Each structure stands twice: as structure tokens, then as C-alpha cells.
Amino acid sequence: QVQLVESGGGLVQPGGSLRLSCAASGRIYSVNTMGWYRQAPGKQRELVASITVGGSTNYLDSVKGRFTIFRDNAKNTVYLQMNSLKPEDTAVYYCNAGARSTSWGVEYAYWGQGTQVTVSS
């Protein structure tokens, strides 16, 4: 079993910055693509950014140029650096990772518990 533990959320003023972290732990053979999703009240969960093992990234259009995703493969940790935050970035942010617990096992998608990001003056 793999667990994802997030940290770094909070309250920030518009234009401010936050860094989210998500560490995978447990029985891990390999971690594949990792990403961050968010869900605002009354809205569907959406992919904010993702990163492959090799470092290829993908971003939601509305965060391009403001958010940066990066990872430390040795620590099975993914980060989301969020700059120039806007009120519309307010949401619960969830970490997601595809991981295998054994070399012969299948890959499952795991989710973190979510961390609240609130952008408000």
C-alpha cells in the first residue's frame, strides 16, 4: 500500500506564493507520473499540473507561467510552487501518483487527503 501525505496549504493574499509538497511512502517499488489536482466548491476536480518520471510537465492553461511542478525522485516527493496567486486559485489541492508496490504488480492511482489553499485579502 502507498500513502501520499501533503503539506503546505494555507491562507495567502492575492499575489502571494505557496509551495505544496506531497511525499509518497509505504511499500513502493516505483512511482510513475505525479500530479496535483484541485477542487473548488461547486466545481469538478481539475488537473492543475503533472510531471513524469523523466521530468516532462503539463499545466492547466490558467496556471501556466505562475505555477511550477517539480519532483525529487529519490524522495518520491512532488512539489507545486505557486506564485502570483489569485482568488480563483482557492480550492482543495490533491496530490495524485501512479505507483507500483512490487515489480510484478500493476500500477494503481493513489490520492492524498487534500490541503486547503485560500487566496484572499
PDB file of C-alpha atoms in Angstrom:
ATOM      1  CA  GLN A   1       0.000   0.000   0.000  1.00  0.00           C
ATOM      2  CA  VAL A   2       1.165   3.511  -0.818  1.00  0.00           C
ATOM      3  CA  GLN A   3       0.302   6.646   1.116  1.00  0.00           C
ATOM      4  CA  LEU A   4       0.542  10.229  -0.093  1.00  0.00           C
ATOM      5  CA  VAL A   5       0.969  12.922   2.534  1.00  0.00           C
ATOM      6  CA  GLU A   6       0.540  16.552   1.540  1.00  0.00           C
ATOM      7  CA  SER A   7       1.639  19.724   3.254  1.00  0.00           C
ATOM      8  CA  GLY A   8       1.988  23.421   2.574  1.00  0.00           C
ATOM      9  CA  GLY A   9      -1.521  24.745   2.150  1.00  0.00           C
ATOM     10  CA  GLY A  10      -2.859  27.804   3.894  1.00  0.00           C
ATOM     11  CA  LEU A  11      -4.175  31.321   3.585  1.00  0.00           C
ATOM     12  CA  VAL A  12      -2.328  33.787   1.377  1.00  0.00           C
ATOM     13  CA  GLN A  13      -3.076  37.218  -0.019  1.00  0.00           C
ATOM     14  CA  PRO A  14      -3.546  37.752  -3.754  1.00  0.00           C
ATOM     15  CA  GLY A  15      -0.168  37.947  -5.447  1.00  0.00           C
ATOM     16  CA  GLY A  16       1.434  35.798  -2.790  1.00  0.00           C
ATOM     17  CA  SER A  17       3.143  32.437  -3.021  1.00  0.00           C
ATOM     18  CA  LEU A  18       2.801  28.981  -1.530  1.00  0.00           C
ATOM     19  CA  ARG A  19       4.643  25.712  -2.021  1.00  0.00           C
ATOM     20  CA  LEU A  20       2.822  22.412  -1.704  1.00  0.00           C
ATOM     21  CA  SER A  21       4.639  19.162  -1.023  1.00  0.00           C
ATOM     22  CA  CYS A  22       3.494  15.577  -1.383  1.00  0.00           C
ATOM     23  CA  ALA A  23       5.561  12.620  -0.229  1.00  0.00           C
ATOM     24  CA  ALA A  24       4.801   9.044  -1.180  1.00  0.00           C
ATOM     25  CA  SER A  25       5.581   6.375   1.399  1.00  0.00           C
ATOM     26  CA  GLY A  26       4.816   2.761   2.208  1.00  0.00           C
ATOM     27  CA  ARG A  27       5.510  -0.266   0.090  1.00  0.00           C
ATOM     28  CA  ILE A  28       6.875   1.353  -3.074  1.00  0.00           C
ATOM     29  CA  TYR A  29       8.575  -0.314  -5.990  1.00  0.00           C
ATOM     30  CA  SER A  30       8.175   2.582  -8.394  1.00  0.00           C
ATOM     31  CA  VAL A  31       6.336   5.886  -8.711  1.00  0.00           C
ATOM     32  CA  ASN A  32       5.303   6.991 -12.173  1.00  0.00           C
ATOM     33  CA  THR A  33       3.559  10.216 -13.077  1.00  0.00           C
ATOM     34  CA  MET A  34       2.739  12.527 -10.160  1.00  0.00           C
ATOM     35  CA  GLY A  35       0.394  15.450 -10.233  1.00  0.00           C
ATOM     36  CA  TRP A  36      -1.732  17.993  -8.466  1.00  0.00           C
ATOM     37  CA  TYR A  37      -5.474  18.381  -8.846  1.00  0.00           C
ATOM     38  CA  ARG A  38      -7.775  20.918  -7.277  1.00  0.00           C
ATOM     39  CA  GLN A  39     -11.440  21.172  -6.490  1.00  0.00           C
ATOM     40  CA  ALA A  40     -13.246  24.387  -5.670  1.00  0.00           C
ATOM     41  CA  PRO A  41     -16.692  24.409  -4.039  1.00  0.00           C
ATOM     42  CA  GLY A  42     -19.369  23.504  -6.545  1.00  0.00           C
ATOM     43  CA  LYS A  43     -16.853  22.659  -9.258  1.00  0.00           C
ATOM     44  CA  GLN A  44     -15.373  19.492 -10.667  1.00  0.00           C
ATOM     45  CA  ARG A  45     -11.904  18.355  -9.754  1.00  0.00           C
ATOM     46  CA  GLU A  46      -9.391  19.509 -12.367  1.00  0.00           C
ATOM     47  CA  LEU A  47      -5.792  18.675 -13.168  1.00  0.00           C
ATOM     48  CA  VAL A  48      -3.511  21.571 -12.280  1.00  0.00           C
ATOM     49  CA  ALA A  49      -0.131  20.110 -13.217  1.00  0.00           C
ATOM     50  CA  SER A  50       1.571  16.777 -13.736  1.00  0.00           C
ATOM     51  CA  ILE A  51       5.125  15.547 -14.121  1.00  0.00           C
ATOM     52  CA  THR A  52       6.527  12.282 -15.426  1.00  0.00           C
ATOM     53  CA  VAL A  53       9.487  10.385 -14.003  1.00  0.00           C
ATOM     54  CA  GLY A  54      11.604  11.898 -16.741  1.00  0.00           C
ATOM     55  CA  GLY A  55      10.520  15.413 -15.871  1.00  0.00           C
ATOM     56  CA  SER A  56       8.032  16.191 -18.630  1.00  0.00           C
ATOM     57  CA  THR A  57       5.375  18.564 -17.352  1.00  0.00           C
ATOM     58  CA  ASN A  58       1.838  19.520 -18.200  1.00  0.00           C
ATOM     59  CA  TYR A  59      -0.109  22.515 -16.863  1.00  0.00           C
ATOM     60  CA  LEU A  60      -3.642  23.825 -16.752  1.00  0.00           C
ATOM     61  CA  ASP A  61      -3.750  26.871 -19.032  1.00  0.00           C
ATOM     62  CA  SER A  62      -4.828  29.223 -16.255  1.00  0.00           C
ATOM     63  CA  VAL A  63      -1.748  28.461 -14.133  1.00  0.00           C
ATOM     64  CA  LYS A  64       0.909  28.471 -16.829  1.00  0.00           C
ATOM     65  CA  GLY A  65       3.677  30.915 -16.003  1.00  0.00           C
ATOM     66  CA  ARG A  66       2.590  31.115 -12.358  1.00  0.00           C
ATOM     67  CA  PHE A  67       2.850  27.529 -11.075  1.00  0.00           C
ATOM     68  CA  THR A  68       5.797  25.178 -11.341  1.00  0.00           C
ATOM     69  CA  ILE A  69       5.717  21.448 -10.641  1.00  0.00           C
ATOM     70  CA  PHE A  70       8.896  19.561  -9.857  1.00  0.00           C
ATOM     71  CA  ARG A  71       9.844  16.326  -8.142  1.00  0.00           C
ATOM     72  CA  ASP A  72      12.596  14.588  -6.258  1.00  0.00           C
ATOM     73  CA  ASN A  73      12.593  11.001  -7.473  1.00  0.00           C
ATOM     74  CA  ALA A  74      14.970   9.855  -4.734  1.00  0.00           C
ATOM     75  CA  LYS A  75      12.455  11.015  -2.118  1.00  0.00           C
ATOM     76  CA  ASN A  76       9.313  10.109  -4.085  1.00  0.00           C
ATOM     77  CA  THR A  77       8.157  13.664  -3.495  1.00  0.00           C
ATOM     78  CA  VAL A  78       6.414  16.130  -5.766  1.00  0.00           C
ATOM     79  CA  TYR A  79       6.142  19.860  -5.227  1.00  0.00           C
ATOM     80  CA  LEU A  80       3.953  22.618  -6.576  1.00  0.00           C
ATOM     81  CA  GLN A  81       5.372  26.119  -6.383  1.00  0.00           C
ATOM     82  CA  MET A  82       2.510  28.575  -6.731  1.00  0.00           C
ATOM     83  CA  ASN A  83       3.312  32.225  -7.408  1.00  0.00           C
ATOM     84  CA  SER A  84       1.139  35.230  -8.221  1.00  0.00           C
ATOM     85  CA  LEU A  85      -1.811  33.521  -6.594  1.00  0.00           C
ATOM     86  CA  LYS A  86      -5.300  34.699  -7.445  1.00  0.00           C
ATOM     87  CA  PRO A  87      -8.595  34.317  -5.560  1.00  0.00           C
ATOM     88  CA  GLU A  88      -9.742  31.902  -8.263  1.00  0.00           C
ATOM     89  CA  ASP A  89      -6.925  29.553  -7.240  1.00  0.00           C
ATOM     90  CA  THR A  90      -8.763  28.932  -3.986  1.00  0.00           C
ATOM     91  CA  ALA A  91      -9.529  25.228  -3.720  1.00  0.00           C
ATOM     92  CA  VAL A  92      -8.617  21.987  -2.021  1.00  0.00           C
ATOM     93  CA  TYR A  93      -5.494  20.689  -3.706  1.00  0.00           C
ATOM     94  CA  TYR A  94      -4.972  16.941  -4.030  1.00  0.00           C
ATOM     95  CA  CYS A  95      -1.803  15.066  -4.819  1.00  0.00           C
ATOM     96  CA  ASN A  96      -2.037  12.108  -7.182  1.00  0.00           C
ATOM     97  CA  ALA A  97       0.512   9.483  -8.116  1.00  0.00           C
ATOM     98  CA  GLY A  98       0.649   6.301 -10.111  1.00  0.00           C
ATOM     99  CA  ALA A  99       2.670   3.728  -8.211  1.00  0.00           C
ATOM    100  CA  ARG A 100       3.506   0.039  -8.018  1.00  0.00           C
ATOM    101  CA  SER A 101       4.263  -1.807  -4.819  1.00  0.00           C
ATOM    102  CA  THR A 102       6.103  -4.691  -6.467  1.00  0.00           C
ATOM    103  CA  SER A 103       7.953  -5.291  -9.730  1.00  0.00           C
ATOM    104  CA  TRP A 104       5.233  -7.730 -10.841  1.00  0.00           C
ATOM    105  CA  GLY A 105       2.277  -5.689  -9.602  1.00  0.00           C
ATOM    106  CA  VAL A 106       0.004  -3.387 -11.502  1.00  0.00           C
ATOM    107  CA  GLU A 107       0.078   0.371 -11.201  1.00  0.00           C
ATOM    108  CA  TYR A 108      -2.598   1.997  -9.101  1.00  0.00           C
ATOM    109  CA  ALA A 109      -3.575   5.629  -8.744  1.00  0.00           C
ATOM    110  CA  TYR A 110      -3.218   6.993  -5.234  1.00  0.00           C
ATOM    111  CA  TRP A 111      -4.574  10.210  -3.753  1.00  0.00           C
ATOM    112  CA  GLY A 112      -3.562  12.413  -0.896  1.00  0.00           C
ATOM    113  CA  GLN A 113      -6.014  13.676   1.685  1.00  0.00           C
ATOM    114  CA  GLY A 114      -6.108  17.185   0.240  1.00  0.00           C
ATOM    115  CA  THR A 115      -4.829  20.515   1.506  1.00  0.00           C
ATOM    116  CA  GLN A 116      -6.770  23.767   1.520  1.00  0.00           C
ATOM    117  CA  VAL A 117      -5.396  26.766  -0.356  1.00  0.00           C
ATOM    118  CA  THR A 118      -7.239  30.024   0.216  1.00  0.00           C
ATOM    119  CA  VAL A 119      -6.302  33.194  -1.624  1.00  0.00           C
ATOM    120  CA  SER A 120      -7.965  36.191  -0.044  1.00  0.00           C
ATOM    121  CA  SER A 121      -7.226  39.663   1.216  1.00  0.00           C
TER     122      SER A 121
END
